XYZ file of C-alpha atoms in Angstrom:
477
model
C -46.995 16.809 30.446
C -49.075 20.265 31.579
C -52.000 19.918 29.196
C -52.399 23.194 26.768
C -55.725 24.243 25.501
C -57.332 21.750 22.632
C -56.456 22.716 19.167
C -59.101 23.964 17.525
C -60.182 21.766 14.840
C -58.645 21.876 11.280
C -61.599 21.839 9.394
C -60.668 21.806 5.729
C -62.121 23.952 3.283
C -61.986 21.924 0.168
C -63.510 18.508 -0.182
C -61.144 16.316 -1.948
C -62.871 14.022 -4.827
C -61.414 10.799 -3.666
C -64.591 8.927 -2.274
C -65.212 5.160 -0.007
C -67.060 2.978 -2.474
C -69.058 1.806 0.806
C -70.613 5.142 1.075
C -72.169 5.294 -2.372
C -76.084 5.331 -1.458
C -77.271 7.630 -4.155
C -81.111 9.227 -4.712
C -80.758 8.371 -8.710
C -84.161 9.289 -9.596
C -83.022 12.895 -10.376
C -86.190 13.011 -13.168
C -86.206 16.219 -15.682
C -89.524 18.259 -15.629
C -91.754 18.360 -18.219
C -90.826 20.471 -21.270
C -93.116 23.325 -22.411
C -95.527 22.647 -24.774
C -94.339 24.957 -27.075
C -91.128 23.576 -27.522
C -92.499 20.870 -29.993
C -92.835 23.523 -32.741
C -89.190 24.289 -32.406
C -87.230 21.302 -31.910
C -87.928 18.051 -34.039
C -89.973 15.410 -33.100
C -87.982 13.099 -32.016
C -85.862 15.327 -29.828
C -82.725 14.749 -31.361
C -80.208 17.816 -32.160
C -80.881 18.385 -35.647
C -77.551 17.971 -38.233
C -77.245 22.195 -39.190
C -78.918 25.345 -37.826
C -78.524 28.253 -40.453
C -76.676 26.030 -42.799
C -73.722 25.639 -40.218
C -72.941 22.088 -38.311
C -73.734 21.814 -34.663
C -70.966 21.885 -32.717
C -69.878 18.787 -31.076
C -66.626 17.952 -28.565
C -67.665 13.984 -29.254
C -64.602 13.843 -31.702
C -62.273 15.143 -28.985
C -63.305 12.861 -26.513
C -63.377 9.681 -28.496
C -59.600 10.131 -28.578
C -58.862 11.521 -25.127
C -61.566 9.117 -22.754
C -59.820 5.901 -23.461
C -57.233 7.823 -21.459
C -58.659 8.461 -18.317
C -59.218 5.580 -15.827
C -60.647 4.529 -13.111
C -58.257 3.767 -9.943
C -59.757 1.658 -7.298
C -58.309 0.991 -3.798
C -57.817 -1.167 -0.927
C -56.542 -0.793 2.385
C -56.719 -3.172 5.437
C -57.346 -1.734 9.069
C -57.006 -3.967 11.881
C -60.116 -3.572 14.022
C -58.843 -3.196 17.575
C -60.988 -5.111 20.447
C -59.743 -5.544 24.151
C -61.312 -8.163 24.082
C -59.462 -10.089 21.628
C -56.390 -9.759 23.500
C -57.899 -12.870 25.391
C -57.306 -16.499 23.782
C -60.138 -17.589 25.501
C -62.267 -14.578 23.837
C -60.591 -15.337 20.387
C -61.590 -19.103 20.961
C -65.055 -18.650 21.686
C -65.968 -16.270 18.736
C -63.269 -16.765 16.236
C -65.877 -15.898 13.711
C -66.002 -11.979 14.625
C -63.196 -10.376 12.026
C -60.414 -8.421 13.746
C -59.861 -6.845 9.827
C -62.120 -4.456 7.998
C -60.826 -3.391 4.577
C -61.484 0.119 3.432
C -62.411 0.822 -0.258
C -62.016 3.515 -2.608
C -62.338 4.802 -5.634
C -61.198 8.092 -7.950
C -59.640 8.529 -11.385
C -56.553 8.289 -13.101
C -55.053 9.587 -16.763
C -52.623 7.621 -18.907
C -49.792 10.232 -19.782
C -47.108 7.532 -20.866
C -48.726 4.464 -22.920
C -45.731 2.774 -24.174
C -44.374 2.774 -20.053
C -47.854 2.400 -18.931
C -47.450 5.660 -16.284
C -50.770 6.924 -15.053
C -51.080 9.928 -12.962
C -53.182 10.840 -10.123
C -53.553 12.687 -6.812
C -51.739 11.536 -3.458
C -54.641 11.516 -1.530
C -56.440 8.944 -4.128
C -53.907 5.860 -3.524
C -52.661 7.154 0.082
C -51.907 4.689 2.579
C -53.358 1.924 0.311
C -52.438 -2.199 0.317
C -53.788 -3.072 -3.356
C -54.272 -0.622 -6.194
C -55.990 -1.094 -9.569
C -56.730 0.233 -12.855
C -59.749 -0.489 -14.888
C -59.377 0.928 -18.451
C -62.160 2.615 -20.330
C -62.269 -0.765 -22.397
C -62.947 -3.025 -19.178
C -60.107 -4.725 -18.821
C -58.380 -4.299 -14.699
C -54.613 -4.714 -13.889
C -52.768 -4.757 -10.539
C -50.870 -1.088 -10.591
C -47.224 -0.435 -8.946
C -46.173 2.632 -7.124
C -43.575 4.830 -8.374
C -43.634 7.812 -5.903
C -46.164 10.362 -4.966
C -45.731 13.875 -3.665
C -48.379 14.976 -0.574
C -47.436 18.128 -0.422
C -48.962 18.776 -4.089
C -51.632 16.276 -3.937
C -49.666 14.604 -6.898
C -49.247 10.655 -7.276
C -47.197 8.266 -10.276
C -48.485 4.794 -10.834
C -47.149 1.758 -13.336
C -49.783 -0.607 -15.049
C -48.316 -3.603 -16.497
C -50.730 -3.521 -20.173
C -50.729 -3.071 -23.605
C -52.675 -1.299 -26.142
C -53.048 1.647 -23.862
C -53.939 5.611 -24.886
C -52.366 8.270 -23.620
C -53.241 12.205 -23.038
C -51.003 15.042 -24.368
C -49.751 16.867 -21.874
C -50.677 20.977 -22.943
C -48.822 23.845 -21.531
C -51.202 24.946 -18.799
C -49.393 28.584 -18.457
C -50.856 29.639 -21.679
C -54.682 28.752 -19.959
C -56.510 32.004 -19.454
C -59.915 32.872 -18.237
C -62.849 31.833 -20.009
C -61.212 29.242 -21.928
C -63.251 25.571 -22.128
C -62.227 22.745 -20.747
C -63.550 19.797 -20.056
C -63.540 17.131 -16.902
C -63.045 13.303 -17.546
C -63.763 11.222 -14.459
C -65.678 9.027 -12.332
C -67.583 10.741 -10.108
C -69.885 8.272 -7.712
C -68.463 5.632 -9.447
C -70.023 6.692 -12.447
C -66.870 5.868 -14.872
C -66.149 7.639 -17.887
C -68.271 11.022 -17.006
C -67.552 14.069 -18.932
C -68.752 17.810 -17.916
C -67.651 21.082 -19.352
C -66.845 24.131 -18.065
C -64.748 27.296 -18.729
C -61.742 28.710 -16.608
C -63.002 30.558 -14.078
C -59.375 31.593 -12.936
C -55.775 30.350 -12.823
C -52.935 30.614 -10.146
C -55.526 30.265 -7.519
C -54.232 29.977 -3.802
C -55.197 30.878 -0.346
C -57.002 27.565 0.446
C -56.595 26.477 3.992
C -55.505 22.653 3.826
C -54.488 22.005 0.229
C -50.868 21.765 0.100
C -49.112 24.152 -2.190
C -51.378 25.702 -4.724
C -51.246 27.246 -7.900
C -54.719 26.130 -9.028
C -57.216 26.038 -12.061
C -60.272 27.084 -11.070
C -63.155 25.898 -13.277
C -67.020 25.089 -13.364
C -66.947 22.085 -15.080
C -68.141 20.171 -12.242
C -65.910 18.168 -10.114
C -67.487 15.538 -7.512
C -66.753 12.622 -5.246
C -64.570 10.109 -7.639
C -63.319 12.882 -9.889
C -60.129 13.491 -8.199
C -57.258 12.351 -10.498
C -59.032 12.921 -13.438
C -58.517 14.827 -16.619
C -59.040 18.528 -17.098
C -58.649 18.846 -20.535
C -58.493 21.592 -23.602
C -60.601 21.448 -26.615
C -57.646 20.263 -28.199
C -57.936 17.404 -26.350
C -54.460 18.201 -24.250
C -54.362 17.569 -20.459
C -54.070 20.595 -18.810
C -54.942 19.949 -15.444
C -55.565 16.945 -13.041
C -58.554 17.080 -11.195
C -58.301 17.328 -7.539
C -61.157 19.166 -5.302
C -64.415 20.548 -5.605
C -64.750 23.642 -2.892
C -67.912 23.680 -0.885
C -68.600 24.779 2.556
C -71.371 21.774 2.612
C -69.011 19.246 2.352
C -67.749 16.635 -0.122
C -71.174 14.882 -0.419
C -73.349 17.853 -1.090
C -72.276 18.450 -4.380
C -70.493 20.384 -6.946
C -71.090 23.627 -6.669
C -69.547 25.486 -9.837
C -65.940 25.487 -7.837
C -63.468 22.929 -9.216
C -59.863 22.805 -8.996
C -56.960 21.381 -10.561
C -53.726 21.082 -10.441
C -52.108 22.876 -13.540
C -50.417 20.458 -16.282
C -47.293 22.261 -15.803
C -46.673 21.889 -12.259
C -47.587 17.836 -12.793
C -44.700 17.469 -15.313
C -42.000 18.908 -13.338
C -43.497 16.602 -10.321
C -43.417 13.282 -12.219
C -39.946 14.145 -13.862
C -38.618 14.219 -10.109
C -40.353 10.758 -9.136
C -39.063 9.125 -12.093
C -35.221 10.480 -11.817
C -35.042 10.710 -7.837
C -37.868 8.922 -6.520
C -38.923 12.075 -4.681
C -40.077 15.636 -4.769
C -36.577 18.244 -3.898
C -38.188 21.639 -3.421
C -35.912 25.103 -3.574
C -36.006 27.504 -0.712
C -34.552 31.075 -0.166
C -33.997 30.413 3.257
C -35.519 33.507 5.037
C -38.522 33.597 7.745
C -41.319 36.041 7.506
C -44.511 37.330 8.620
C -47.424 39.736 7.233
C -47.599 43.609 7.126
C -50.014 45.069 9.647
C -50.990 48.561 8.725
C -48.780 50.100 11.571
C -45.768 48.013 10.789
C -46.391 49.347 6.573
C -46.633 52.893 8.069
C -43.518 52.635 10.315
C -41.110 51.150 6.987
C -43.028 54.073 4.849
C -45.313 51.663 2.846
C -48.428 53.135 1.380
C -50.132 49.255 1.942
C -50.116 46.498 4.535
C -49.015 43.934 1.471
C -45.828 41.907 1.430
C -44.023 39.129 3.006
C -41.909 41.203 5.728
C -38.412 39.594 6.497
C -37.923 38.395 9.596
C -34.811 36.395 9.508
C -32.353 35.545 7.006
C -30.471 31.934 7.384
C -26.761 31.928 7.120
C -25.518 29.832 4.072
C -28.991 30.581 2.210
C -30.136 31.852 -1.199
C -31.386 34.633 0.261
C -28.365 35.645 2.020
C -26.249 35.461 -0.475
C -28.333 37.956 -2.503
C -27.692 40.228 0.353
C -31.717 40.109 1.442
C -32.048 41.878 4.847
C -34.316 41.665 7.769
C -36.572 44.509 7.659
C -36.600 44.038 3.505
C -40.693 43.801 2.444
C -40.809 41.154 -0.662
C -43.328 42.682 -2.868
C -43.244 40.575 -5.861
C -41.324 37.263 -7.424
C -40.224 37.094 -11.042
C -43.087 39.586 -11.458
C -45.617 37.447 -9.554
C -47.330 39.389 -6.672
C -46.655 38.512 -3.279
C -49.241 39.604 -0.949
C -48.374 38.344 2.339
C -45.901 35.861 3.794
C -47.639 32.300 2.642
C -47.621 33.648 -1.051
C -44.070 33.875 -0.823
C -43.909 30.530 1.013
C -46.094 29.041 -2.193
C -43.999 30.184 -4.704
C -40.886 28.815 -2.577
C -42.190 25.471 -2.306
C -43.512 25.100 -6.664
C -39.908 26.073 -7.213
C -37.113 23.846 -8.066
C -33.644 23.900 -6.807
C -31.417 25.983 -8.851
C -33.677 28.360 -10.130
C -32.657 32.260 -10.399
C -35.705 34.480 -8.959
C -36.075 38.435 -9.682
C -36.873 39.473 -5.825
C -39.139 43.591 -6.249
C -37.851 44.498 -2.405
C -38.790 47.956 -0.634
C -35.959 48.580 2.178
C -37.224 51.357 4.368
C -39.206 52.729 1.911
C -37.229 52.432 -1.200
C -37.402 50.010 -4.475
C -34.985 47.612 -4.794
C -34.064 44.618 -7.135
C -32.275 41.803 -6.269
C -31.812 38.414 -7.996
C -31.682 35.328 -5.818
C -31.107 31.578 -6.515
C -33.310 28.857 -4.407
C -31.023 26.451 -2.679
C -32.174 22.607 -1.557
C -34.568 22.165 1.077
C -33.414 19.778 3.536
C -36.246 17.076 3.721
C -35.507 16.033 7.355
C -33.043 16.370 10.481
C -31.390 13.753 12.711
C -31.711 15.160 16.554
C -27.975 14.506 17.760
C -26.808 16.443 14.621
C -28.358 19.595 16.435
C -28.456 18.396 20.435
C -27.516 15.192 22.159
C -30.729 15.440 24.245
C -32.500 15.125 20.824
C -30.802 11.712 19.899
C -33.044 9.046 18.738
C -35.539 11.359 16.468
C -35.528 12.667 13.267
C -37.171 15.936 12.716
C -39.039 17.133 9.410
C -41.215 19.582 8.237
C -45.135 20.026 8.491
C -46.949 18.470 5.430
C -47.833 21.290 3.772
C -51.701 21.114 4.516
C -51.326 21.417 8.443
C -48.914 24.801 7.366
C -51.636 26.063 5.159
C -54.263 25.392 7.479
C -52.185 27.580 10.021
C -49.953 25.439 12.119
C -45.924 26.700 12.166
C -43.333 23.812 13.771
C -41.649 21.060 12.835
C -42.668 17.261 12.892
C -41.487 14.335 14.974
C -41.023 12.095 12.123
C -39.687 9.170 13.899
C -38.227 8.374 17.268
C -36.508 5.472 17.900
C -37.289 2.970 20.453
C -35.481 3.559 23.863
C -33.664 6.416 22.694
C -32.816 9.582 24.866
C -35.654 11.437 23.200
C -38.157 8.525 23.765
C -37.396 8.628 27.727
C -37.793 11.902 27.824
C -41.375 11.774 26.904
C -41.232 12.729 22.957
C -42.922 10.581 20.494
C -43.376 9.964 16.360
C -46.231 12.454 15.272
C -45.849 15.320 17.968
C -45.329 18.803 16.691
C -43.452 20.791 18.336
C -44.541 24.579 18.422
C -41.597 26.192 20.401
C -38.195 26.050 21.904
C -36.256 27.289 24.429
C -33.980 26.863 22.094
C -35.136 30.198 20.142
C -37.891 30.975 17.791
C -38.518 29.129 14.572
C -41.191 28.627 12.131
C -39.904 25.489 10.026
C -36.979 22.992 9.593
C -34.487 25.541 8.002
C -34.861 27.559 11.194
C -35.277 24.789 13.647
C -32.113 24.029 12.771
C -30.738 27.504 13.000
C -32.314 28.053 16.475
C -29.813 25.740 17.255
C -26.366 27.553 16.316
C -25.988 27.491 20.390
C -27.122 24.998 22.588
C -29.998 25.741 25.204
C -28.682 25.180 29.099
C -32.058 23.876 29.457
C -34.368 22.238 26.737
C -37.889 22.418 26.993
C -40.256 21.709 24.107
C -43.427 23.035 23.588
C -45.674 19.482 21.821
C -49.030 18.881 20.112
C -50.072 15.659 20.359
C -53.459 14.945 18.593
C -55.422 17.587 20.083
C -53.912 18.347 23.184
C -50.334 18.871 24.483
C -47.715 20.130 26.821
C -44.454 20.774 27.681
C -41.265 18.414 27.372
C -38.329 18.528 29.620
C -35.252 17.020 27.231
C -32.721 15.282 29.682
């Protein structure tokens, strides 16, 4: 391989809530300052909220919250990581200290909510169970239990677990399209390990995106604060309704800093069509219109008679697609979906990959210059690609596309999702993880057109690889 330059480093905006136990060294003695003097002759002596002010009863969410805590749990982790040592790869050097462990076990700890009692399904973020050996629950009333995976979803940060008990509560699941700005809500979680935490907020905004590294977003924003250990947790109404799951708390400082007013969640809405999936199919089948784009620059805008730089310009429409069959053109500038604004070419990507297959889309298209409508119906997106179906020199791996946090962090290619031992491919030099960037084979962006660049074979196949944080070039014989 010719090494390329080092990636830069994807350094992710968001600090996911998910925390190692180990870590937990907190300052606790966080003491209040003294209060004014002169706050005696207002408040009562003993400092307690009095019942009334005015004649009218103090407002309280404690009645909520007695029914919707016992919902919200507290999922701890496990995962064993074999320590590697050179040395151990001696049997004298394993004889002579066979007390040093070749095992550490990596611990962890978020938050969970009960959304099925009578099935015992609890629902929390991908990133909170990922890549664990042993998961458990420990209810609000104490009691732990050994939890079984269902299915989980990465590329929405979305996880389904089973807990074998009885007795359980369960959280309502609201309809988080009708949240608007300024509404309360309130977080249930566990942040440091602190379990059963409540803080309130209001909705600072809704159908927030743009966040390099999260997956596919459609967001609530809030200021009820989120920290380490929240993730999975309830965002809930004041009707006591789950309307979001608690996934990230945004700050440039990093995870451990702090919450700084900018939580996010992961809408109700989006959760239920998720977990309907992993119960009926086991896994997530997104929609896809099939069509390659990029964003407006102000001289492209000018030279298609645009007044703006805003769209997702087509670049390529795939034979066979959704978008093809609506009769969507190259050159066509997407300006809106189903009334939703499209502002550039990874808002139009979003909205592809929170859609379901099947669904009918109203597409607001200018075509040199000119409004049109057309109406467009998402097709399945393939979820991977044997190499021999598109090139016998690719026999032996199976190609799939980028989680979506490497896409929205900036990276376009396809993944080497598995390569099988002493294949063609594997002589050749490729190996499970690369990414491959580009093709002699012809330009492509994702899987859909991966496959596409394919429609005829190269003479000559070279691949352009990332491998951790280098690369090169592959010769496929």
């Amino acid at each position: 391989m010719r090494p390329l330059p080092t990636l830069l480093t994807l350094a992710l905006a968001a600090a996911f809530g998910g925390f190692t136990a180990t870590a937990i060294n907190a300052h606790l003695d966080n003491r209040a300052d003294a209060a004014n003097a002169s706050a005696s002759s207002v408040l009562p002596a003993t400092g307690a909220l009095p019942a009334a002010v005015a004649g009218q009863p103090v407002p309280s969410l404690a009645p909520m919250l007695e029914q919707a805590m016992p919902a919200v749990v507290s999922v701890n982790t496990k995962q064993v990581v074999r320590v590697r040592n050179p040395f151990f790869d001696d049997p004298f050097f394993r004889r002579l200290f066979p007390q040093v462990p070749q095992e550490r076990i990596n611990e962890s700890l978020g938050s969970g909510v009960i959304i099925d009692a009578s099935k015992g399904l609890v629902l929390t973020n991908h990133h909170v169970i990922d890549n664990a050996d042993d998961v458990r629950v420990t209810l609000s009333d104490g009691r732990t239990v050994k939890a079984d995976f269902i299915g989980s979803d990465p590329d929405t940060d979305i996880a389904l677990i089973r807990i074998p008990a009885e007795k359980l509560t369960a959280l309502p699941l609201g309809n988080s399209d009708q949240l608007r700005t300024g509404d309360f809500v309130v977080a249930i979680g566990n942040p440091f390990g602190f379990s059963q935490t409540v803080t309130s907020g209001i909705v600072s905004a809704v159908g927030r995106s743009g966040i390099r590294g999260l997956g596919y977003q459609n967001f609530i924003q809030t200021d009820a604060s989120i920290n380490p250990g929240n993730s999975g947790g309830a965002l809930v109404n004041l009707s006591g309704q789950l309307v979001g799951i608690n996934t990230a708390s945004f700050n440039p400082q990093g995870s451990m800093a702090g919450n700084i007013g900018l939580g996010l969640a992961i809408p109700s809405n989006l959760a239920r069509d998720v977990v309907e999936q992993l119960i009926t199919k086991g896994v997530v089948v997104r929609g896809t219109l099939g069509v390659e784009t990029q964003n407006l620059t102000p001289q492209i805008a000018q030279g298609l008679g645009m007044s703006e730089a805003r769209g997702a310009l087509v670049t390529r429409v795939l034979a066979g697609s959704g978008a093809a069959a609506a009769g969507l053109q190259a050159g066509d500038v997407v300006l809106s979906v189903n009334g939703q604004r499209v502002d550039n070419a990874q808002a139009l990507h979003n909205f592809e990959g929170l859609s379901s297959v099947g669904r009918t889309v109203n597409l607001d298209v200018r075509r040199d210059g000119k409004p049109l409508q057309l109406k467009a119906t998402l097709k399945e997106q393939p979820r991977s690609v044997a190499g021999e179906t598109l090139d016998p020199r690719l026999s032996g791996a199976t190609f799939a596309d980028l989680p979506e946090s490497l896409r929205q962090a900036g990276l376009n290619g396809v993944l080497v999702s598995e390569v099988a031992r002493g294949s063609r491919v594997a002589q050749s030099g490729l190996a499970s993880g690369d990414v491959i960037v580009a093709s002699s084979s012809g330009e492509f962006a994702d899987l859909a057109s991966w496959r596409a660049s394919f429609s005829q074979r190269p003479a000559q196949l070279v691949l352009s690889v990332r491998r951790g944080n280098g690369g090169g070039q592959l010769l496929m014989r």
